[in-house]
């Protein structure tokens, strides 16, 4: 988004800069064209002044008595000296007198090797025009000297109506052309045929602005106007908007076409100053626009910074609110978990309380009948001199009923016996001795990794033995369908706890969890082989001893029960 904004600003800035440049160029171009027009007018005035400077001289000379007398046949010596003096004083190239045929009879340059005396200029248009009665004017390269000049001529008349001769002057424009070159400007003067007569660039002279027609070529040839010149086209072309391309360079161009004889004066100038001034204005605009943009960006940055600071503050407040809300949610979830756990414990306590009441009632009600049955069995055995199959079977049932009542008695009353030091290994040995008939009958192979030193814990020995006995009996029952039943028992000690592990290779826990199996009356045995109180009693005893009990299925088969108890201080620990 930001890059798009910068691109848009750049495009707008570029378009605005281009517009400023074009407007500046147009303004400065108009100023430059006005200056050029002034310079062109100055050049035009100088050309017109040179053309008209001596236009009256031939008329005055035609009225001179020496000129008229010489034209009528007087000696030429006096006139030659007179014309020579006039030419020197006026700064003319030559002054000369021609007869009716155009043959020069007297000239200011009579002393020079290239004197006009004796030369016939009757072919020149200025002679023909003057002899016809008008003032003749003509620009050409001299037929005798080979030097260009501007010729002005008037007819000389005697007493009769017909001319008796023509007096002419030749004006050299070299000084005017040199002044153009020294000015460093580009100027050219072309005649009515487009032939460049004078120019600030020598390479442009005697070039034509446009190709000559055959008529023009024939006329120039007859007048011997530009002998020895090829009159090739000039490398130039006019362009729209007061511009032209000359010698391969584009220039500003103005022309004055109202000179005498249909001549035209062309003025060329570079637009470098126009471009430079336009770029200067554009640069100033860009600098000002850039400064304004930077100022606006600084202000915007400050506003954005303030907004960001407010946003960050609001975000921080929102984050703190979210954190407080998360803490409150977590506290609520914790409270809900505690509530559920408390509710579960209350339900379990209620069930255990009901079980305790039921157990007390059942134990009380069954205690006397079982004692009576035990007495009758003893009497029967005495009367029959030994056990019979019937008394043995009934005795087993009575023993089973006494075992059930003993388990029920655990829920019916609380034990207040004080804790003492108990050797966990001795408890395992006692449980194995108690279950020896069951182990032998089931064919279970028992492996007990007996440590060398006693592993002492704090507790009640009978209760600890009861836990181990229940776990071993569960392991034996879980391996009824196992071909090679095996129990592995290990007792280890760490810094602060004693660990008892009982592993079997039975059917395992299945999908049940230890938490489910610890509930009263929950069992994985088939009906009639247990009440499901063993793990519930064991879990309660372990909890009373500040221990933990876990169970998990083995990778191969069977179950691993792990019971931990806090250890008691050994004598060597006390000595230390």
PDB file of C-alpha atoms in Angstrom, residues 234-428:
ATOM      1  CA  UNK A 234      22.229  24.501 -48.123  1.00  0.00           C
ATOM      2  CA  UNK A 235      21.789  21.765 -45.481  1.00  0.00           C
ATOM      3  CA  UNK A 236      18.792  23.309 -43.829  1.00  0.00           C
ATOM      4  CA  UNK A 237      15.018  22.975 -43.438  1.00  0.00           C
ATOM      5  CA  UNK A 238      12.362  25.078 -41.787  1.00  0.00           C
ATOM      6  CA  UNK A 239      10.450  23.489 -38.893  1.00  0.00           C
ATOM      7  CA  UNK A 240       7.165  24.448 -37.271  1.00  0.00           C
ATOM      8  CA  UNK A 241       7.154  26.824 -34.334  1.00  0.00           C
ATOM      9  CA  UNK A 242       9.865  29.299 -35.395  1.00  0.00           C
ATOM     10  CA  UNK A 243      12.479  26.573 -35.628  1.00  0.00           C
ATOM     11  CA  UNK A 244      14.804  25.271 -38.313  1.00  0.00           C
ATOM     12  CA  UNK A 245      17.450  22.620 -38.713  1.00  0.00           C
ATOM     13  CA  UNK A 246      20.695  23.871 -40.243  1.00  0.00           C
ATOM     14  CA  UNK A 247      23.893  21.867 -40.691  1.00  0.00           C
ATOM     15  CA  UNK A 248      22.224  19.050 -38.741  1.00  0.00           C
ATOM     16  CA  UNK A 249      21.560  21.219 -35.655  1.00  0.00           C
ATOM     17  CA  UNK A 250      18.143  22.318 -34.475  1.00  0.00           C
ATOM     18  CA  UNK A 251      17.951  26.090 -33.950  1.00  0.00           C
ATOM     19  CA  UNK A 252      15.408  28.812 -33.270  1.00  0.00           C
ATOM     20  CA  UNK A 253      14.799  30.681 -36.517  1.00  0.00           C
ATOM     21  CA  UNK A 254      13.385  34.077 -37.509  1.00  0.00           C
ATOM     22  CA  UNK A 255      13.430  35.655 -40.957  1.00  0.00           C
ATOM     23  CA  UNK A 256      12.900  39.173 -42.344  1.00  0.00           C
ATOM     24  CA  UNK A 257      11.567  39.026 -45.893  1.00  0.00           C
ATOM     25  CA  UNK A 258      10.778  42.727 -46.504  1.00  0.00           C
ATOM     26  CA  UNK A 259      14.246  43.815 -47.622  1.00  0.00           C
ATOM     27  CA  UNK A 260      14.844  45.534 -50.984  1.00  0.00           C
ATOM     28  CA  UNK A 261      15.071  43.371 -54.131  1.00  0.00           C
ATOM     29  CA  UNK A 262      13.063  40.585 -52.411  1.00  0.00           C
ATOM     30  CA  UNK A 263      16.056  39.650 -50.287  1.00  0.00           C
ATOM     31  CA  UNK A 264      15.599  37.795 -46.972  1.00  0.00           C
ATOM     32  CA  UNK A 265      17.575  37.927 -43.769  1.00  0.00           C
ATOM     33  CA  UNK A 266      17.659  34.769 -41.586  1.00  0.00           C
ATOM     34  CA  UNK A 267      18.654  34.752 -37.929  1.00  0.00           C
ATOM     35  CA  UNK A 268      19.384  31.510 -36.023  1.00  0.00           C
ATOM     36  CA  UNK A 269      19.880  31.072 -32.270  1.00  0.00           C
ATOM     37  CA  UNK A 270      20.258  28.195 -29.863  1.00  0.00           C
ATOM     38  CA  UNK A 271      17.561  27.456 -27.287  1.00  0.00           C
ATOM     39  CA  UNK A 272      20.157  26.385 -24.694  1.00  0.00           C
ATOM     40  CA  UNK A 273      19.391  29.355 -22.484  1.00  0.00           C
ATOM     41  CA  UNK A 274      15.674  28.660 -22.779  1.00  0.00           C
ATOM     42  CA  UNK A 275      16.223  25.026 -21.799  1.00  0.00           C
ATOM     43  CA  UNK A 276      18.605  25.964 -18.973  1.00  0.00           C
ATOM     44  CA  UNK A 277      16.225  28.537 -17.513  1.00  0.00           C
ATOM     45  CA  UNK A 278      13.306  26.128 -17.879  1.00  0.00           C
ATOM     46  CA  UNK A 279      15.222  23.400 -16.069  1.00  0.00           C
ATOM     47  CA  UNK A 280      16.210  25.911 -13.392  1.00  0.00           C
ATOM     48  CA  UNK A 281      12.577  26.807 -12.770  1.00  0.00           C
ATOM     49  CA  UNK A 282      11.639  23.117 -12.827  1.00  0.00           C
ATOM     50  CA  UNK A 283      14.434  22.327 -10.375  1.00  0.00           C
ATOM     51  CA  UNK A 284      13.251  25.108  -8.069  1.00  0.00           C
ATOM     52  CA  UNK A 285       9.740  23.729  -8.303  1.00  0.00           C
ATOM     53  CA  UNK A 286      10.970  20.216  -7.575  1.00  0.00           C
ATOM     54  CA  UNK A 287      13.003  21.483  -4.609  1.00  0.00           C
ATOM     55  CA  UNK A 288      10.048  23.412  -3.253  1.00  0.00           C
ATOM     56  CA  UNK A 289       7.686  20.500  -3.886  1.00  0.00           C
ATOM     57  CA  UNK A 290      10.208  18.130  -2.319  1.00  0.00           C
ATOM     58  CA  UNK A 291      10.581  20.390   0.701  1.00  0.00           C
ATOM     59  CA  UNK A 292       6.809  20.620   1.010  1.00  0.00           C
ATOM     60  CA  UNK A 293       6.504  16.852   0.616  1.00  0.00           C
ATOM     61  CA  UNK A 294       9.195  16.264   3.221  1.00  0.00           C
ATOM     62  CA  UNK A 295       7.486  18.721   5.569  1.00  0.00           C
ATOM     63  CA  UNK A 296       4.152  16.978   5.043  1.00  0.00           C
ATOM     64  CA  UNK A 297       5.807  13.589   5.496  1.00  0.00           C
ATOM     65  CA  UNK A 298       7.426  14.770   8.733  1.00  0.00           C
ATOM     66  CA  UNK A 299       4.078  16.035   9.953  1.00  0.00           C
ATOM     67  CA  UNK A 300       2.414  12.815   8.824  1.00  0.00           C
ATOM     68  CA  UNK A 301       5.157  10.775  10.485  1.00  0.00           C
ATOM     69  CA  UNK A 302       4.607  12.666  13.707  1.00  0.00           C
ATOM     70  CA  UNK A 303       0.867  12.080  13.490  1.00  0.00           C
ATOM     71  CA  UNK A 304       1.410   8.444  12.598  1.00  0.00           C
ATOM     72  CA  UNK A 305       3.960   8.132  15.419  1.00  0.00           C
ATOM     73  CA  UNK A 306       1.488   9.623  17.861  1.00  0.00           C
ATOM     74  CA  UNK A 307      -1.241   7.352  16.515  1.00  0.00           C
ATOM     75  CA  UNK A 308       1.095   4.358  16.739  1.00  0.00           C
ATOM     76  CA  UNK A 309       1.997   5.313  20.289  1.00  0.00           C
ATOM     77  CA  UNK A 310      -1.680   5.498  21.156  1.00  0.00           C
ATOM     78  CA  UNK A 311      -2.280   2.262  19.280  1.00  0.00           C
ATOM     79  CA  UNK A 312       0.603   0.569  21.085  1.00  0.00           C
ATOM     80  CA  UNK A 313      -0.705   1.843  24.395  1.00  0.00           C
ATOM     81  CA  UNK A 314      -4.188   0.599  23.540  1.00  0.00           C
ATOM     82  CA  UNK A 315      -2.704  -2.662  22.297  1.00  0.00           C
ATOM     83  CA  UNK A 316      -0.721  -3.014  25.522  1.00  0.00           C
ATOM     84  CA  UNK A 317      -3.870  -2.339  27.537  1.00  0.00           C
ATOM     85  CA  UNK A 318      -5.781  -4.822  25.397  1.00  0.00           C
ATOM     86  CA  UNK A 319      -2.979  -7.364  25.774  1.00  0.00           C
ATOM     87  CA  UNK A 320      -2.997  -6.886  29.533  1.00  0.00           C
ATOM     88  CA  UNK A 321      -6.780  -7.264  29.527  1.00  0.00           C
ATOM     89  CA  UNK A 322      -6.441 -10.421  27.432  1.00  0.00           C
ATOM     90  CA  UNK A 323      -3.773 -11.745  29.778  1.00  0.00           C
ATOM     91  CA  UNK A 324      -5.976 -11.018  32.783  1.00  0.00           C
ATOM     92  CA  UNK A 325      -8.881 -12.645  30.971  1.00  0.00           C
ATOM     93  CA  UNK A 326      -6.697 -15.655  30.109  1.00  0.00           C
ATOM     94  CA  UNK A 327      -5.641 -15.904  33.764  1.00  0.00           C
ATOM     95  CA  UNK A 328      -9.247 -15.643  34.844  1.00  0.00           C
ATOM     96  CA  UNK A 329     -10.251 -18.275  32.285  1.00  0.00           C
ATOM     97  CA  UNK A 330      -7.442 -20.555  33.457  1.00  0.00           C
ATOM     98  CA  UNK A 331      -8.396 -19.946  37.084  1.00  0.00           C
ATOM     99  CA  UNK A 332     -11.982 -20.731  36.192  1.00  0.00           C
ATOM    100  CA  UNK A 333     -10.933 -23.903  34.386  1.00  0.00           C
ATOM    101  CA  UNK A 334      -8.758 -24.861  37.358  1.00  0.00           C
ATOM    102  CA  UNK A 335     -11.645 -24.175  39.702  1.00  0.00           C
ATOM    103  CA  UNK A 336     -13.922 -26.248  37.479  1.00  0.00           C
ATOM    104  CA  UNK A 337     -11.387 -29.098  37.485  1.00  0.00           C
ATOM    105  CA  UNK A 338     -11.075 -28.833  41.249  1.00  0.00           C
ATOM    106  CA  UNK A 339     -14.832 -28.785  41.550  1.00  0.00           C
ATOM    107  CA  UNK A 340     -15.166 -31.851  39.350  1.00  0.00           C
ATOM    108  CA  UNK A 341     -12.376 -33.577  41.268  1.00  0.00           C
ATOM    109  CA  UNK A 342     -13.988 -32.618  44.576  1.00  0.00           C
ATOM    110  CA  UNK A 343     -17.344 -33.771  43.295  1.00  0.00           C
ATOM    111  CA  UNK A 344     -15.760 -37.059  42.241  1.00  0.00           C
ATOM    112  CA  UNK A 345     -14.061 -37.402  45.599  1.00  0.00           C
ATOM    113  CA  UNK A 346     -17.327 -36.604  47.338  1.00  0.00           C
ATOM    114  CA  UNK A 347     -19.134 -39.181  45.234  1.00  0.00           C
ATOM    115  CA  UNK A 348     -16.360 -41.697  45.937  1.00  0.00           C
ATOM    116  CA  UNK A 349     -16.429 -40.810  49.635  1.00  0.00           C
ATOM    117  CA  UNK A 350     -20.201 -41.168  49.624  1.00  0.00           C
ATOM    118  CA  UNK A 351     -19.898 -44.569  47.982  1.00  0.00           C
ATOM    119  CA  UNK A 352     -17.158 -45.566  50.419  1.00  0.00           C
ATOM    120  CA  UNK A 353     -19.225 -44.265  53.340  1.00  0.00           C
ATOM    121  CA  UNK A 354     -22.197 -46.259  52.135  1.00  0.00           C
ATOM    122  CA  UNK A 355     -19.866 -49.186  51.572  1.00  0.00           C
ATOM    123  CA  UNK A 356     -18.520 -48.709  55.108  1.00  0.00           C
ATOM    124  CA  UNK A 357     -21.996 -48.729  56.575  1.00  0.00           C
ATOM    125  CA  UNK A 358     -22.934 -51.733  54.497  1.00  0.00           C
ATOM    126  CA  UNK A 359     -19.654 -53.434  55.368  1.00  0.00           C
ATOM    127  CA  UNK A 360     -20.214 -52.806  59.083  1.00  0.00           C
ATOM    128  CA  UNK A 361     -23.710 -54.236  58.855  1.00  0.00           C
ATOM    129  CA  UNK A 362     -22.630 -57.216  56.778  1.00  0.00           C
ATOM    130  CA  UNK A 363     -19.609 -57.889  58.996  1.00  0.00           C
ATOM    131  CA  UNK A 364     -21.730 -57.618  62.116  1.00  0.00           C
ATOM    132  CA  UNK A 365     -24.488 -59.812  60.790  1.00  0.00           C
ATOM    133  CA  UNK A 366     -22.140 -62.423  59.300  1.00  0.00           C
ATOM    134  CA  UNK A 367     -19.649 -62.505  62.159  1.00  0.00           C
ATOM    135  CA  UNK A 368     -21.757 -64.655  64.542  1.00  0.00           C
ATOM    136  CA  UNK A 369     -23.040 -67.103  61.873  1.00  0.00           C
ATOM    137  CA  UNK A 370     -19.525 -67.628  60.564  1.00  0.00           C
ATOM    138  CA  UNK A 371     -18.229 -68.199  64.129  1.00  0.00           C
ATOM    139  CA  UNK A 372     -21.055 -70.655  64.742  1.00  0.00           C
ATOM    140  CA  UNK A 373     -20.295 -72.441  61.483  1.00  0.00           C
ATOM    141  CA  UNK A 374     -16.634 -72.590  62.430  1.00  0.00           C
ATOM    142  CA  UNK A 375     -17.616 -74.154  65.845  1.00  0.00           C
ATOM    143  CA  UNK A 376     -19.904 -76.714  64.190  1.00  0.00           C
ATOM    144  CA  UNK A 377     -17.137 -77.671  61.748  1.00  0.00           C
ATOM    145  CA  UNK A 378     -14.705 -78.200  64.622  1.00  0.00           C
ATOM    146  CA  UNK A 379     -17.279 -80.291  66.477  1.00  0.00           C
ATOM    147  CA  UNK A 380     -17.962 -82.287  63.330  1.00  0.00           C
ATOM    148  CA  UNK A 381     -14.276 -82.898  62.768  1.00  0.00           C
ATOM    149  CA  UNK A 382     -13.863 -84.057  66.409  1.00  0.00           C
ATOM    150  CA  UNK A 383     -16.890 -86.324  66.182  1.00  0.00           C
ATOM    151  CA  UNK A 384     -15.778 -87.904  62.934  1.00  0.00           C
ATOM    152  CA  UNK A 385     -12.152 -88.202  63.991  1.00  0.00           C
ATOM    153  CA  UNK A 386     -10.834 -86.029  61.209  1.00  0.00           C
ATOM    154  CA  UNK A 387     -11.844 -84.018  58.145  1.00  0.00           C
ATOM    155  CA  UNK A 388     -14.174 -85.383  55.623  1.00  0.00           C
ATOM    156  CA  UNK A 389     -14.633 -84.173  52.112  1.00  0.00           C
ATOM    157  CA  UNK A 390     -17.744 -82.345  53.138  1.00  0.00           C
ATOM    158  CA  UNK A 391     -16.234 -80.619  56.153  1.00  0.00           C
ATOM    159  CA  UNK A 392     -13.188 -79.704  54.095  1.00  0.00           C
ATOM    160  CA  UNK A 393     -15.354 -78.128  51.400  1.00  0.00           C
ATOM    161  CA  UNK A 394     -17.495 -76.302  53.917  1.00  0.00           C
ATOM    162  CA  UNK A 395     -14.330 -75.131  55.700  1.00  0.00           C
ATOM    163  CA  UNK A 396     -13.036 -73.628  52.500  1.00  0.00           C
ATOM    164  CA  UNK A 397     -16.280 -71.731  52.050  1.00  0.00           C
ATOM    165  CA  UNK A 398     -16.109 -70.505  55.637  1.00  0.00           C
ATOM    166  CA  UNK A 399     -12.523 -69.351  55.060  1.00  0.00           C
ATOM    167  CA  UNK A 400     -13.633 -67.496  51.945  1.00  0.00           C
ATOM    168  CA  UNK A 401     -16.456 -65.838  53.842  1.00  0.00           C
ATOM    169  CA  UNK A 402     -14.020 -64.777  56.580  1.00  0.00           C
ATOM    170  CA  UNK A 403     -11.681 -63.292  53.923  1.00  0.00           C
ATOM    171  CA  UNK A 404     -14.561 -61.293  52.457  1.00  0.00           C
ATOM    172  CA  UNK A 405     -15.576 -59.998  55.880  1.00  0.00           C
ATOM    173  CA  UNK A 406     -11.982 -59.019  56.598  1.00  0.00           C
ATOM    174  CA  UNK A 407     -11.916 -56.925  53.388  1.00  0.00           C
ATOM    175  CA  UNK A 408     -15.235 -55.388  54.245  1.00  0.00           C
ATOM    176  CA  UNK A 409     -13.956 -54.548  57.703  1.00  0.00           C
ATOM    177  CA  UNK A 410     -11.348 -52.266  56.055  1.00  0.00           C
ATOM    178  CA  UNK A 411     -14.149 -49.946  54.887  1.00  0.00           C
ATOM    179  CA  UNK A 412     -16.055 -50.229  58.125  1.00  0.00           C
ATOM    180  CA  UNK A 413     -13.404 -48.826  60.442  1.00  0.00           C
ATOM    181  CA  UNK A 414     -10.333 -46.581  60.340  1.00  0.00           C
ATOM    182  CA  UNK A 415      -6.985 -47.804  61.480  1.00  0.00           C
ATOM    183  CA  UNK A 416      -5.275 -45.624  64.050  1.00  0.00           C
ATOM    184  CA  UNK A 417      -2.154 -47.711  64.419  1.00  0.00           C
ATOM    185  CA  UNK A 418       1.010 -45.614  64.487  1.00  0.00           C
ATOM    186  CA  UNK A 419       3.541 -45.717  61.601  1.00  0.00           C
ATOM    187  CA  UNK A 420       6.908 -47.344  62.081  1.00  0.00           C
ATOM    188  CA  UNK A 421       9.896 -48.413  60.008  1.00  0.00           C
ATOM    189  CA  UNK A 422       8.918 -51.167  57.591  1.00  0.00           C
ATOM    190  CA  UNK A 423      11.327 -53.137  55.398  1.00  0.00           C
ATOM    191  CA  UNK A 424       9.676 -53.267  51.990  1.00  0.00           C
ATOM    192  CA  UNK A 425      11.649 -56.389  51.053  1.00  0.00           C
ATOM    193  CA  UNK A 426      10.434 -58.199  54.200  1.00  0.00           C
ATOM    194  CA  UNK A 427       6.855 -57.258  53.309  1.00  0.00           C
ATOM    195  CA  UNK A 428       7.339 -58.775  49.827  1.00  0.00           C
TER     196      UNK A 428
END
